[in-house]
Coordinates of C-alpha atoms in Angstrom, one line a residue:
V1 CA -0.1 -0.1 0.4
D2 CA 1.4 3.5 -0.9
C3 CA -0.1 5.3 1.4
Q4 CA 1.0 8.6 -0.1
R5 CA -0.9 8.2 -3.3
S6 CA -3.4 5.6 -1.9
A7 CA -2.2 2.9 -4.7
I8 CA -2.9 -0.4 -3.9
A9 CA -1.0 -3.3 -5.4
A10 CA -2.2 -6.8 -5.6
V11 CA 0.1 -9.5 -4.3
G12 CA 0.3 -13.1 -5.1
E13 CA -1.8 -15.3 -7.1
G14 CA -5.5 -15.6 -7.1
P15 CA -7.8 -12.8 -5.4
H16 CA -6.2 -9.7 -5.0
S17 CA -4.7 -9.1 -1.6
V18 CA -3.0 -6.5 0.6
I19 CA -0.8 -7.9 3.1
Y20 CA 0.7 -6.1 6.3
T21 CA 3.4 -7.7 8.0
A22 CA 4.0 -6.3 11.5
N23 CA 6.9 -8.0 12.8
I24 CA 6.0 -7.4 16.7
P25 CA 6.8 -10.1 19.1
L26 CA 4.1 -11.4 21.4
S27 CA 4.6 -11.8 25.0
T28 CA 2.9 -14.5 27.5
S29 CA 2.8 -11.9 30.4
S30 CA 0.8 -8.9 28.6
E31 CA -1.7 -8.1 25.8
Q32 CA -0.3 -6.9 22.6
I33 CA -2.8 -4.6 20.8
F34 CA -2.6 -4.8 16.9
Y35 CA -4.3 -1.6 14.8
V36 CA -5.0 -2.7 11.4
A37 CA -5.7 0.1 8.7
L38 CA -7.7 -1.2 5.6
P39 CA -7.9 1.0 2.1
A40 CA -11.2 2.6 1.5
V41 CA -12.4 -0.1 -1.0
E42 CA -15.0 -3.1 -1.3
V43 CA -13.3 -5.4 1.2
G44 CA -13.8 -9.3 1.2
N45 CA -12.3 -11.7 3.8
C46 CA -10.0 -10.2 6.2
T47 CA -7.2 -12.6 8.1
V48 CA -4.6 -11.9 10.5
V49 CA -2.1 -14.5 10.8
F50 CA 0.0 -15.2 14.1
V51 CA 3.2 -17.1 13.9
D52 CA 4.8 -18.5 17.0
S53 CA 8.8 -19.5 17.3
N54 CA 8.1 -22.9 16.2
G55 CA 6.5 -21.7 12.9
E56 CA 3.1 -22.8 13.7
K57 CA 0.3 -20.2 12.9
M58 CA -3.4 -19.1 14.4
S59 CA -5.6 -17.4 12.4
A60 CA -8.3 -14.9 13.1
A61 CA -10.6 -14.0 10.3
W62 CA -13.5 -11.6 9.9
S63 CA -15.9 -10.9 6.9
G64 CA -15.3 -7.4 5.1
N65 CA -19.3 -7.0 5.3
S66 CA -18.7 -5.7 8.8
L67 CA -16.8 -3.0 8.1
S68 CA -17.6 0.8 7.4
S69 CA -15.3 3.3 6.3
G70 CA -14.0 5.4 8.9
V71 CA -15.1 3.7 11.8
V72 CA -12.7 1.9 14.3
R73 CA -13.8 -1.8 15.0
E74 CA -12.5 -3.2 18.3
F75 CA -12.5 -7.2 19.1
K76 CA -12.5 -8.9 21.9
T77 CA -9.1 -10.1 23.7
I78 CA -8.0 -13.5 21.9
T79 CA -5.7 -15.8 23.2
Y80 CA -2.9 -17.5 20.9
T81 CA -3.5 -21.1 20.3
P82 CA -1.6 -22.9 17.6
N83 CA -3.2 -24.4 14.4
T84 CA -6.4 -22.7 15.1
L85 CA -8.9 -20.6 13.3
Y86 CA -10.8 -17.7 14.9
T87 CA -13.7 -16.8 13.1
L88 CA -14.5 -13.3 14.8
I89 CA -17.6 -12.5 13.4
G90 CA -19.9 -12.7 16.5
F91 CA -17.8 -11.4 18.8
G92 CA -18.9 -8.1 20.8
V93 CA -17.9 -5.0 18.7
E94 CA -17.7 -1.5 19.6
N95 CA -17.9 1.3 17.3
D96 CA -16.0 4.5 17.7
D97 CA -17.0 7.0 14.8
F98 CA -13.5 8.7 14.7
V99 CA -14.1 10.7 11.5
N100 CA -16.8 13.3 11.8
N101 CA -18.1 15.0 8.6
E102 CA -14.6 15.1 6.9
S103 CA -13.2 15.1 3.4
Q104 CA -9.3 14.6 3.0
G105 CA -6.9 13.5 0.3
C106 CA -3.9 14.6 -1.5
V107 CA -3.2 16.7 -4.7
C108 CA -0.2 15.9 -6.7
D109 CA 1.3 15.9 -10.4
T110 CA 2.0 12.7 -12.4
N111 CA 5.3 12.7 -11.1
G112 CA 4.3 12.1 -7.8
N113 CA 5.1 15.6 -6.4
P114 CA 2.7 17.2 -3.9
L115 CA 1.0 20.6 -5.2
S116 CA 0.8 22.9 -2.3
G117 CA -1.8 25.9 -2.3
V118 CA -4.3 24.1 -4.3
V119 CA -7.6 25.2 -3.6
V120 CA -10.1 22.3 -2.9
S121 CA -13.8 22.5 -2.2
D122 CA -17.0 20.5 -1.0
G123 CA -19.2 23.1 -2.8
I124 CA -19.5 25.3 0.2
N125 CA -16.4 25.4 2.0
C126 CA -12.6 25.8 0.4
T127 CA -9.4 25.1 1.8
R128 CA -5.6 24.9 0.5
T129 CA -3.3 21.8 0.5
D130 CA -0.3 22.0 2.4
D131 CA 3.2 21.8 1.7
K132 CA 2.6 18.2 1.4
G133 CA -0.3 18.2 -0.8
F134 CA -2.6 17.3 1.7
Y135 CA -6.0 18.8 2.7
K136 CA -8.8 18.3 5.0
L137 CA -12.1 19.7 4.9
K138 CA -15.4 19.9 7.1
T139 CA -18.0 18.9 4.8
D140 CA -21.9 18.4 5.2
F141 CA -22.6 15.1 3.5
S142 CA -26.2 15.5 3.5
A143 CA -25.8 18.4 0.9
A144 CA -22.4 18.1 -0.8
R145 CA -22.4 16.2 -4.2
H146 CA -18.7 16.4 -5.2
I147 CA -15.2 17.2 -3.7
F148 CA -13.4 19.5 -6.3
V149 CA -10.4 21.2 -7.1
S150 CA -9.5 24.3 -8.7
I151 CA -7.1 23.4 -11.3
P152 CA -3.8 25.1 -10.3
A153 CA -2.0 27.1 -13.1
G154 CA 0.4 25.1 -15.2
Y155 CA -1.4 22.0 -14.8
R156 CA -3.8 20.1 -17.1
A157 CA -6.9 17.9 -15.6
P158 CA -7.2 14.4 -16.8
K159 CA -10.2 13.3 -18.4
N160 CA -13.5 11.8 -17.5
K161 CA -15.1 9.0 -19.2
E162 CA -17.0 11.5 -21.6
G163 CA -13.5 13.0 -22.5
M164 CA -14.1 16.0 -20.3
P165 CA -11.9 17.6 -17.6
L166 CA -11.8 15.7 -14.5
F167 CA -11.0 17.9 -11.7
Y168 CA -14.0 16.4 -9.2
H169 CA -14.9 13.5 -7.3
A170 CA -18.6 12.5 -7.1
I171 CA -19.4 11.7 -3.6
T172 CA -20.6 7.9 -3.2
Q173 CA -23.6 6.7 -1.4
R174 CA -21.4 4.6 1.1
E175 CA -19.1 7.9 1.8
R176 CA -22.1 10.0 2.4
V177 CA -23.6 7.2 4.5
N178 CA -20.2 6.9 6.5
R179 CA -19.4 10.7 6.4
C180 CA -16.3 10.4 5.2
C181 CA -14.6 10.7 1.8
V182 CA -10.7 10.4 0.8
A183 CA -10.4 12.1 -2.6
D184 CA -7.0 12.6 -4.2
F185 CA -6.3 14.4 -7.4
V186 CA -3.6 14.2 -9.9
F187 CA -2.6 16.8 -12.6
E188 CA -0.4 16.9 -15.3
P189 CA 2.2 19.7 -15.8
I190 CA 1.8 21.6 -18.8
E191 CA 4.8 21.9 -21.0
G192 CA 5.7 25.1 -22.6
D193 CA 4.1 28.8 -21.7
A194 CA 1.0 28.0 -19.7
N195 CA 0.4 31.5 -19.5
R196 CA -0.4 31.6 -23.3
Y197 CA -3.4 29.6 -24.8
T198 CA -6.4 29.7 -26.8
M199 CA -10.0 29.4 -25.6
F200 CA -13.2 28.5 -28.3
V201 CA -16.2 30.2 -26.3
G202 CA -19.7 29.1 -27.7
A203 CA -23.4 29.2 -26.4
D204 CA -26.4 27.3 -26.7
P205 CA -25.8 24.7 -29.1
Q206 CA -29.2 23.5 -28.2
P207 CA -29.5 20.0 -30.1
R208 CA -33.1 18.7 -30.4
A209 CA -34.6 15.8 -31.5
K210 CA -35.2 15.6 -35.4
S211 CA -38.8 15.0 -34.8
S212 CA -39.3 17.9 -32.6
S213 CA -41.8 20.8 -33.9
Y214 CA -39.0 23.3 -33.1
D215 CA -36.7 21.4 -35.4
R216 CA -38.3 20.9 -38.5
F217 CA -38.4 24.3 -40.5
A218 CA -35.0 24.6 -42.0
F219 CA -31.9 22.3 -40.7
H220 CA -31.9 19.8 -37.9
S221 CA -30.2 21.0 -35.0
L222 CA -28.2 17.7 -34.6
D223 CA -26.8 18.4 -37.8
I224 CA -25.7 21.9 -37.5
C225 CA -24.0 21.0 -34.3
E226 CA -22.1 18.4 -36.3
N227 CA -20.8 21.0 -38.2
F228 CA -19.8 23.2 -35.2
Y229 CA -17.8 20.4 -33.8
K230 CA -16.2 19.6 -37.4
D231 CA -15.2 23.3 -37.5
M232 CA -13.8 23.7 -34.0
K233 CA -11.9 20.1 -34.7
E234 CA -10.1 21.7 -37.7
T235 CA -9.6 24.9 -36.0
R236 CA -8.0 23.3 -33.1
E237 CA -5.7 20.9 -34.9
K238 CA -4.0 24.0 -36.6
I239 CA -3.0 25.1 -33.1
N240 CA 0.3 23.1 -31.9
D241 CA 2.2 25.5 -30.1
R242 CA -0.4 26.1 -26.9
E243 CA -3.2 24.6 -24.7
V244 CA -6.8 24.9 -26.3
Y245 CA -9.8 25.1 -23.9
G246 CA -13.2 25.7 -24.3
L247 CA -16.2 27.6 -22.5
M248 CA -19.5 26.3 -23.6
L249 CA -22.2 28.8 -22.2
G250 CA -25.0 26.8 -21.4
D251 CA -28.0 25.0 -22.9
I252 CA -25.9 22.3 -24.5
V253 CA -29.2 20.3 -24.8
H254 CA -32.5 21.1 -25.2
E255 CA -34.6 19.8 -22.4
N256 CA -33.7 16.3 -23.7
M257 CA -31.6 14.3 -21.2
S258 CA -30.7 11.6 -23.8
L259 CA -28.8 13.9 -26.0
Y260 CA -26.1 14.8 -23.3
P261 CA -23.7 11.5 -24.4
T262 CA -24.3 12.9 -28.3
Y263 CA -23.1 16.5 -27.0
A264 CA -20.2 15.0 -25.0
A265 CA -19.3 12.9 -28.0
G266 CA -19.4 15.8 -30.2
I267 CA -16.9 17.9 -28.1
R268 CA -14.5 14.8 -27.5
S269 CA -14.2 14.7 -31.1
T270 CA -12.8 18.3 -31.2
G271 CA -9.8 17.6 -28.8
V272 CA -10.8 20.8 -26.7
Q273 CA -10.5 20.5 -23.2
M274 CA -14.2 22.0 -22.7
F275 CA -15.4 23.5 -19.5
N276 CA -19.3 23.2 -19.6
V277 CA -21.7 26.0 -18.1
I278 CA -25.1 24.8 -17.2
G279 CA -28.3 26.4 -19.0
N280 CA -32.2 26.7 -18.0
H281 CA -32.9 23.9 -21.2
D282 CA -30.0 21.6 -19.2
H283 CA -32.1 20.7 -16.5
D284 CA -33.8 17.4 -16.0
Y285 CA -37.9 18.9 -15.6
S286 CA -38.8 15.4 -14.5
A287 CA -36.8 16.3 -11.3
T288 CA -38.5 17.2 -8.3
T289 CA -36.2 19.5 -6.7
E290 CA -34.2 22.6 -7.9
R291 CA -31.0 21.0 -6.9
D292 CA -31.9 17.7 -8.5
G293 CA -32.5 19.2 -11.8
A294 CA -28.6 19.7 -12.5
R295 CA -28.3 15.8 -11.5
V296 CA -28.0 14.4 -15.1
F297 CA -25.7 17.6 -16.1
E298 CA -23.6 16.6 -13.0
Q299 CA -23.2 13.1 -14.0
Y300 CA -21.4 14.2 -17.4
F301 CA -19.4 17.1 -16.6
G302 CA -19.4 17.4 -12.6
P303 CA -20.3 20.2 -10.4
S304 CA -22.4 22.8 -11.8
Y305 CA -20.4 25.7 -10.4
Y306 CA -16.4 25.4 -10.1
S307 CA -13.2 27.5 -10.8
V308 CA -10.1 26.8 -12.8
N309 CA -6.9 28.5 -13.0
L310 CA -5.6 29.0 -16.8
G311 CA -2.3 30.4 -16.7
K312 CA -2.5 34.0 -15.0
I313 CA -6.4 34.1 -15.1
H314 CA -8.7 32.6 -12.7
V315 CA -11.9 31.2 -14.4
V316 CA -15.3 31.0 -12.4
V317 CA -18.4 28.9 -13.7
L318 CA -21.2 29.5 -12.0
D319 CA -25.1 28.2 -12.5
N320 CA -27.0 31.8 -12.6
L321 CA -30.3 30.4 -13.0
I322 CA -32.6 29.3 -9.9
M323 CA -35.4 26.8 -11.1
R324 CA -38.9 26.7 -9.7
V325 CA -40.8 23.8 -8.9
V326 CA -44.2 23.9 -9.7
D327 CA -46.6 20.8 -9.0
G328 CA -44.0 19.1 -7.8
K329 CA -41.5 19.2 -11.1
V330 CA -39.0 21.6 -12.2
S331 CA -40.4 24.2 -14.3
K332 CA -39.4 24.6 -17.8
S333 CA -40.0 28.4 -17.8
G334 CA -40.4 29.1 -14.1
Y335 CA -36.9 30.5 -13.2
S336 CA -34.9 33.5 -11.7
Y337 CA -31.9 34.9 -11.9
G338 CA -29.0 34.9 -9.6
L339 CA -27.1 32.8 -7.1
T340 CA -28.6 30.6 -4.3
D341 CA -27.4 31.1 -0.8
V342 CA -25.0 28.0 -0.9
E343 CA -23.6 29.1 -4.2
W344 CA -22.9 32.3 -3.4
E345 CA -21.3 31.7 0.1
W346 CA -19.1 28.9 -2.2
L347 CA -18.2 31.8 -4.4
Q348 CA -16.9 34.1 -1.6
N349 CA -14.9 31.3 -0.1
D350 CA -13.2 30.7 -3.5
M351 CA -12.6 34.2 -4.2
K352 CA -10.8 34.6 -0.8
F353 CA -7.8 32.7 -2.3
V354 CA -7.6 34.9 -5.5
D355 CA -5.5 38.3 -5.4
K356 CA -7.2 41.3 -6.1
N357 CA -5.0 42.1 -9.0
T358 CA -5.5 38.9 -10.8
T359 CA -7.8 39.1 -14.2
I360 CA -10.9 37.2 -13.4
M361 CA -13.1 35.5 -16.3
V362 CA -16.7 35.0 -14.9
A363 CA -18.9 32.4 -17.4
T364 CA -22.3 31.8 -16.9
H365 CA -25.4 31.0 -19.2
S366 CA -27.6 34.3 -18.3
P367 CA -25.8 37.6 -18.3
M368 CA -24.3 38.4 -14.8
F369 CA -24.2 42.1 -15.7
K370 CA -25.3 44.8 -18.5
T371 CA -27.5 43.7 -21.3
K372 CA -28.8 45.8 -24.4
T373 CA -32.5 45.7 -23.3
L374 CA -32.5 46.2 -19.6
S375 CA -30.1 48.2 -17.4
D376 CA -27.7 46.3 -14.7
Y377 CA -31.0 44.2 -13.7
A378 CA -28.6 41.5 -12.8
T379 CA -26.9 43.0 -10.1
S380 CA -29.6 44.4 -8.7
A381 CA -32.0 43.8 -5.7
N382 CA -34.0 41.9 -8.0
T383 CA -31.8 39.1 -8.9
K384 CA -30.9 37.0 -6.0
H385 CA -27.3 38.0 -4.7
G386 CA -26.8 40.3 -7.7
A387 CA -25.6 43.3 -5.8
D388 CA -23.4 41.0 -3.8
Y389 CA -21.8 39.4 -6.7
G390 CA -21.6 43.0 -8.5
A391 CA -19.4 44.4 -5.5
L392 CA -17.6 41.3 -5.4
F393 CA -16.1 41.0 -8.7
A394 CA -15.9 44.9 -8.9
Q395 CA -12.8 44.4 -6.5
Y396 CA -10.6 42.8 -9.1
K397 CA -8.3 44.2 -11.5
K398 CA -10.2 43.1 -14.6
V399 CA -13.3 40.8 -15.2
H400 CA -14.6 39.5 -18.5
A401 CA -18.0 38.4 -18.0
W402 CA -19.0 35.8 -20.6
A403 CA -23.0 34.8 -21.0
G404 CA -25.0 33.3 -23.7
H405 CA -28.9 32.8 -23.4
T406 CA -30.2 35.4 -25.2
H407 CA -29.1 34.4 -28.6
V408 CA -27.8 37.3 -29.9
T409 CA -24.0 39.2 -29.7
F410 CA -23.7 42.2 -27.3
N411 CA -20.6 43.3 -26.1
Y412 CA -20.3 46.1 -23.6
N413 CA -17.4 48.1 -21.4
Y414 CA -18.7 49.9 -18.5
P415 CA -17.6 53.7 -18.6
A416 CA -14.7 54.7 -16.4
D417 CA -16.9 56.6 -13.7
S418 CA -19.0 53.2 -13.3
E419 CA -18.6 51.2 -10.3
F420 CA -17.9 48.4 -12.8
K421 CA -15.5 50.0 -14.7
N422 CA -13.3 47.1 -14.5
I423 CA -15.9 44.8 -15.9
E424 CA -16.4 43.9 -19.9
V425 CA -19.4 42.1 -21.1
H426 CA -19.5 39.5 -23.6
T427 CA -22.9 37.9 -24.6
V428 CA -22.3 35.2 -27.2
A429 CA -24.8 34.5 -29.8
R430 CA -26.3 30.9 -30.7
S431 CA -23.2 29.0 -32.0
T432 CA -25.9 26.7 -33.8
G433 CA -27.8 30.0 -35.4
E434 CA -31.4 30.9 -34.4
L435 CA -33.5 28.6 -32.4
W436 CA -35.9 27.7 -35.0
T437 CA -34.5 27.8 -38.2
N438 CA -30.8 26.9 -37.1
E439 CA -29.8 29.9 -39.6
Y440 CA -28.6 33.3 -38.7
C441 CA -29.5 34.6 -35.2
S442 CA -31.6 37.6 -35.0
S443 CA -28.6 40.0 -34.5
G444 CA -27.2 39.4 -37.7
T445 CA -24.5 37.2 -36.5
P446 CA -23.8 33.9 -38.6
R447 CA -23.5 30.6 -36.7
G448 CA -20.0 30.7 -35.2
Y449 CA -17.9 31.1 -32.1
T450 CA -15.5 33.3 -30.4
V451 CA -11.8 32.6 -30.5
V452 CA -10.2 34.2 -27.6
E453 CA -6.5 34.4 -27.5
V454 CA -4.7 34.7 -23.8
D455 CA -1.1 35.9 -23.3
G456 CA -0.8 36.1 -19.6
D457 CA -3.0 39.3 -18.7
N458 CA -3.6 40.3 -22.2
V459 CA -7.0 38.8 -23.8
T460 CA -8.1 39.4 -27.3
W461 CA -10.7 37.8 -29.3
S462 CA -12.2 37.6 -32.7
F463 CA -15.4 36.0 -34.5
K464 CA -15.2 32.5 -36.1
P465 CA -17.7 31.8 -38.7
T466 CA -18.6 28.0 -39.1
I467 CA -17.9 27.3 -42.4
Y468 CA -19.5 23.4 -42.7
Q469 CA -23.0 22.6 -43.8
A470 CA -23.4 19.3 -45.4
E471 CA -26.8 18.6 -44.5
Y472 CA -29.9 19.4 -46.7
I473 CA -32.6 21.4 -45.6
A474 CA -35.3 19.9 -43.6
G475 CA -37.8 21.5 -46.0
N476 CA -40.4 18.6 -47.1
Y477 CA -39.6 16.7 -44.1
S478 CA -42.1 18.5 -42.2
Y479 CA -44.0 21.8 -42.9
T480 CA -41.9 24.0 -45.5
T481 CA -41.0 23.3 -48.9
G482 CA -37.7 24.4 -50.3
A483 CA -35.2 27.1 -48.7
P484 CA -35.0 31.0 -49.0
E485 CA -33.1 32.3 -52.4
Y486 CA -30.4 33.9 -50.0
L487 CA -30.2 37.0 -52.0
Y488 CA -28.5 38.9 -48.8
R489 CA -26.2 36.2 -47.4
D490 CA -22.7 36.8 -48.4
W491 CA -21.6 33.3 -49.5
N492 CA -23.1 30.0 -50.7
F493 CA -22.2 26.5 -49.6
V494 CA -20.4 24.5 -52.1
D495 CA -20.0 20.9 -51.5
G496 CA -20.7 21.7 -48.0
V497 CA -18.3 24.6 -47.7
A498 CA -19.2 28.4 -47.2
K499 CA -17.6 30.2 -50.5
M500 CA -17.9 34.0 -50.5
K501 CA -20.0 35.0 -53.5
D502 CA -17.7 37.5 -54.7
T503 CA -14.4 35.9 -54.5
G504 CA -14.9 32.2 -54.1
K505 CA -12.7 32.5 -50.9
T506 CA -13.5 30.0 -48.3
L507 CA -15.3 31.8 -45.1
D508 CA -12.7 32.7 -42.3
V509 CA -11.7 34.9 -39.5
D510 CA -11.5 37.9 -41.7
Y511 CA -15.4 37.8 -42.0
Q512 CA -15.9 40.0 -39.0
M513 CA -18.7 42.2 -40.9
H514 CA -21.6 42.3 -43.1
G515 CA -22.2 45.3 -45.6
F516 CA -25.5 45.9 -47.3
A517 CA -25.9 47.8 -50.8
P518 CA -28.2 50.8 -50.8
G519 CA -31.9 50.0 -50.9
I520 CA -31.6 46.8 -49.6
Q521 CA -32.7 48.0 -46.1
E522 CA -33.4 51.6 -46.6
E523 CA -33.5 53.5 -49.9
G524 CA -30.3 56.2 -50.0
Y525 CA -28.1 54.2 -47.3
V526 CA -25.7 51.5 -47.2
Y527 CA -25.6 49.6 -44.0
L528 CA -23.1 47.6 -42.1
N529 CA -23.2 44.9 -39.1
I530 CA -20.2 44.2 -37.4
Y531 CA -20.6 41.0 -34.9
L532 CA -18.3 41.7 -31.9
W533 CA -18.3 45.4 -32.0
D534 CA -18.0 47.6 -29.0
D535 CA -17.0 51.2 -28.0
K536 CA -13.1 50.2 -28.0
W537 CA -13.4 49.7 -31.8
E538 CA -13.4 52.8 -34.1
I539 CA -16.6 53.8 -35.7
P540 CA -16.7 52.5 -39.2
K541 CA -16.2 54.2 -42.4
Y542 CA -17.7 54.0 -45.7
N543 CA -15.2 55.2 -48.5
G544 CA -13.4 57.0 -45.8
V545 CA -16.3 58.8 -44.4
T546 CA -17.4 58.2 -40.5
M547 CA -21.0 55.9 -40.5
E548 CA -23.9 56.9 -38.2
H549 CA -24.0 54.4 -35.3
L550 CA -27.8 53.2 -35.1
K551 CA -29.2 53.3 -31.6
Y552 CA -31.4 50.8 -29.9
N553 CA -35.2 51.0 -31.1
S554 CA -34.2 52.3 -34.1
K555 CA -36.6 50.5 -36.8
K556 CA -33.6 50.6 -39.4
A557 CA -31.0 49.0 -36.9
Y558 CA -31.5 45.3 -38.2
N559 CA -29.9 42.6 -40.7
R560 CA -31.4 42.0 -43.9
A561 CA -29.8 38.5 -44.3
W562 CA -31.5 37.8 -41.1
K563 CA -34.6 39.1 -42.2
E564 CA -34.6 37.4 -45.5
I565 CA -34.9 34.1 -43.6
R566 CA -37.1 35.0 -41.1
Q567 CA -39.8 36.4 -43.8
F568 CA -39.4 33.1 -45.9
Y569 CA -40.2 30.4 -42.8
S570 CA -43.0 33.1 -41.2
A571 CA -45.4 31.6 -43.8
Y572 CA -45.2 28.1 -42.7
C573 CA -45.5 28.8 -38.9
T574 CA -49.3 28.6 -38.8
T575 CA -48.9 25.1 -37.8
L576 CA -47.0 25.6 -34.5
S577 CA -48.6 26.7 -31.0
K578 CA -45.9 29.7 -31.0
D579 CA -46.9 30.8 -34.5
D580 CA -47.9 34.2 -33.5
D581 CA -44.6 34.8 -31.8
Y582 CA -42.6 33.8 -34.7
T583 CA -44.5 35.4 -37.4
A584 CA -44.6 38.7 -35.5
H585 CA -40.6 38.4 -35.4
A586 CA -40.6 37.9 -39.1
N587 CA -42.2 41.3 -39.6
L588 CA -40.5 43.2 -37.1
D589 CA -37.6 45.7 -38.5
K590 CA -36.4 46.0 -34.9
T591 CA -34.1 43.4 -33.7
N592 CA -32.6 45.5 -30.6
N593 CA -29.4 45.2 -32.6
D594 CA -28.2 48.7 -31.4
H595 CA -24.5 48.0 -30.5
C596 CA -23.1 46.8 -34.0
T597 CA -25.2 48.4 -36.7
F598 CA -24.4 51.4 -38.5
R599 CA -25.2 53.3 -41.9
A600 CA -23.9 55.7 -44.3
P601 CA -25.6 58.0 -47.4
E602 CA -25.4 56.5 -50.6
S603 CA -27.3 57.9 -53.5
K604 CA -25.9 56.2 -56.7
A605 CA -28.1 53.8 -58.5
T606 CA -25.1 51.5 -59.4
G607 CA -21.3 51.3 -58.1
S608 CA -19.3 49.9 -55.4
G609 CA -18.3 50.9 -52.1
T610 CA -15.8 49.8 -49.3
F611 CA -16.5 49.4 -45.4
T612 CA -13.3 50.0 -43.2
V613 CA -13.2 49.1 -39.3
T614 CA -10.0 49.1 -36.9
D615 CA -10.9 46.6 -34.0
R616 CA -10.1 47.4 -30.3
F617 CA -6.8 45.1 -30.7
G618 CA -5.4 47.2 -34.0
N619 CA -6.9 44.9 -36.8
E620 CA -8.2 46.4 -39.8
Y621 CA -11.0 44.9 -41.6
T622 CA -12.2 45.5 -45.1
R623 CA -15.5 44.9 -47.1
T624 CA -16.4 45.7 -50.5
I625 CA -19.8 45.6 -52.1
N626 CA -20.9 46.1 -55.7
W627 CA -24.5 46.7 -56.8

C-alpha cells in the first residue's frame, strides 16, 4: 500500500490482496494490541495470521461486510492457540466514530510531486493543500455532491469517461452514509508557456430531436451541431504551440437528457478541453427539486459551479439560473436569475484565495451584468445576490463576464465613472444559429463562435464563422418546402463548405462584418453589421467617411439577411402553437441590434463602395460591395 498516493498493488496469485507484516513479538505476560488500517475499497475476507517461534500459525478472520469506512472496530481479546482459526464475526464489537463529516486527500502531479496551495472545495467550504499536498475539509455530506479542485495554473486535468476535464470526485452513497470521503487528485504539468493559450467560447448549441416541432423548419439542430464540432476540431488542429480550452455557455441540450452523450461525443471529437456551463434547458424537468434538476448534467460534467486557473487568469463558472418547482416538478419556464445562498457562500470562499490584482473570467448562461434591453438588472436587488456578486467582482483588476442565453451578440464596456469600470461584458450569440431555423441569429450574427487568445493578462478575441453545412435543408420533411433564395447572404455552400459569392474564397476569420448595398434596408443608405463591435472599436467608415451608429429601438437597425430567412419561414408557422410569436418577429424591422449596426448615405444607382473598421486590438477589416 502506497499510503502517500493511495495506490494499492495486488500481491500473489488468486484474489487480489493487501498484506501487512507487523514483525512485533508477542508476550505471555501482557496483551499486545494491533491496529490494522484497511483501504477504503470493497473488502472481502480479512485475516490476521499469528506465527510462533516454532513456525506454527493461528488465524483470526472476519468478513469485510462488517466494516464501515471511517469506523474503528474493536474486537475482544483472543488468546494465541497454534493451528487454530478464530472466526471473529459474532464477537462483541464497539464502534468509535472517529471521523465526523470530513473530506481529505492529496493533490499531486503525475510525477508524484505534492502540489501545495491548491484550493479544494465541497461546494460550500474551500481550503488549500499544505506543503505535502494534503487537505482536510469539514463537509456536510447531506448536501455536498462533489469534492473538487480549482485546477492549479500550469497543470492539465485528466479526462473523465466522457472526455471532459476531471477535476472532481463524485461523493458516493457509501461515503455519504459513513460521513467520510477520501479524494485524491493528480494533474499533469503543462509543457511550454502555460500563460499563453487559446480558448473557444460557444453558446447554446441546444440540439433537439429531429422529430421536435422546433426542429423541422430549416436545418436539424443535430446536423448543425455536427458542423459546429467539425469546425472547432479543424481550428483546434491548426494550433500546436499552446493549450486550447473551451467554454460552452449553457443550453448544451434542449430539455432532452438523452442527448447529453451526443453532445459529449461531439466535444470529445474536437480535442478541446471544454469547461461546461449549465443552462435553463439543461435541467431535468422530471426532477422534483431545483437541486436535482442539475443531476444529469453533473453526471457528465461534474459540479454545476466551480473554478479553474488557466495561466494567470482565474476562471469562475457559475449556475446563475434558479429553477422553480411547480406542482412537484422543475418548471421549464419558471426560473429566476442570480445565485442561491449556498452558491453565493461558495463563491465568496473561492474568491478569498484570489489576489485582487488577478484578471477574472466569469462564465454563466444568463448575463450577470449589463444587457442591451435592460440596465444592470442582473446586479440589482431584484436578482438574488446580484448586488453582492457585483460588489465582489468590482474589487478585481479586470473581469471578463461571458454569457449566452439571449441568442444575440452584445459586447459592452462599463464607463470609467461606473462602479463596474473593471468589467467587460461578452454575450455570445447562439453558435448553431437561431433556435427555430438554425440559420442566422436575430442580431445578424452567422453561426459560429468566439476565438479568444490569452497571453498572460492580455486577452483578445475575434469571431470565427462555422464554414460547414453538409446537410440538406429539412424542408419537405415536415412543414416547409425548399429554402430562401439567400439573396443577401454573402456566401453559398459549395460541396458543404461556405464560399464567398464575390471571391470564391472560403469563409474565414476575416469575415467580421456584413455590408449591404443601398436600398436593401433603406433607400439612399448602405448598412454595415459588425458582429463583435463595442465602443473600444473605431466607428467604421464607408469610402473613408465615418458612418452613423444606429441606436437601440431604431427600426432601421436590423440585418437584412436575417430578415430574409425569417420572412421565408414565417409563412409556414401556422401549424405551431407559437406561430404568433414567430410570425411577429419575421415582420419586425427592429431586432434590438443597437450595438453593431451602422449606416451611411449612398445615392448612386449602381456602383461599389468599401467599408473599413479597426477593432480594439488594432486589426483592420475591409469589405467591398458592388451593386
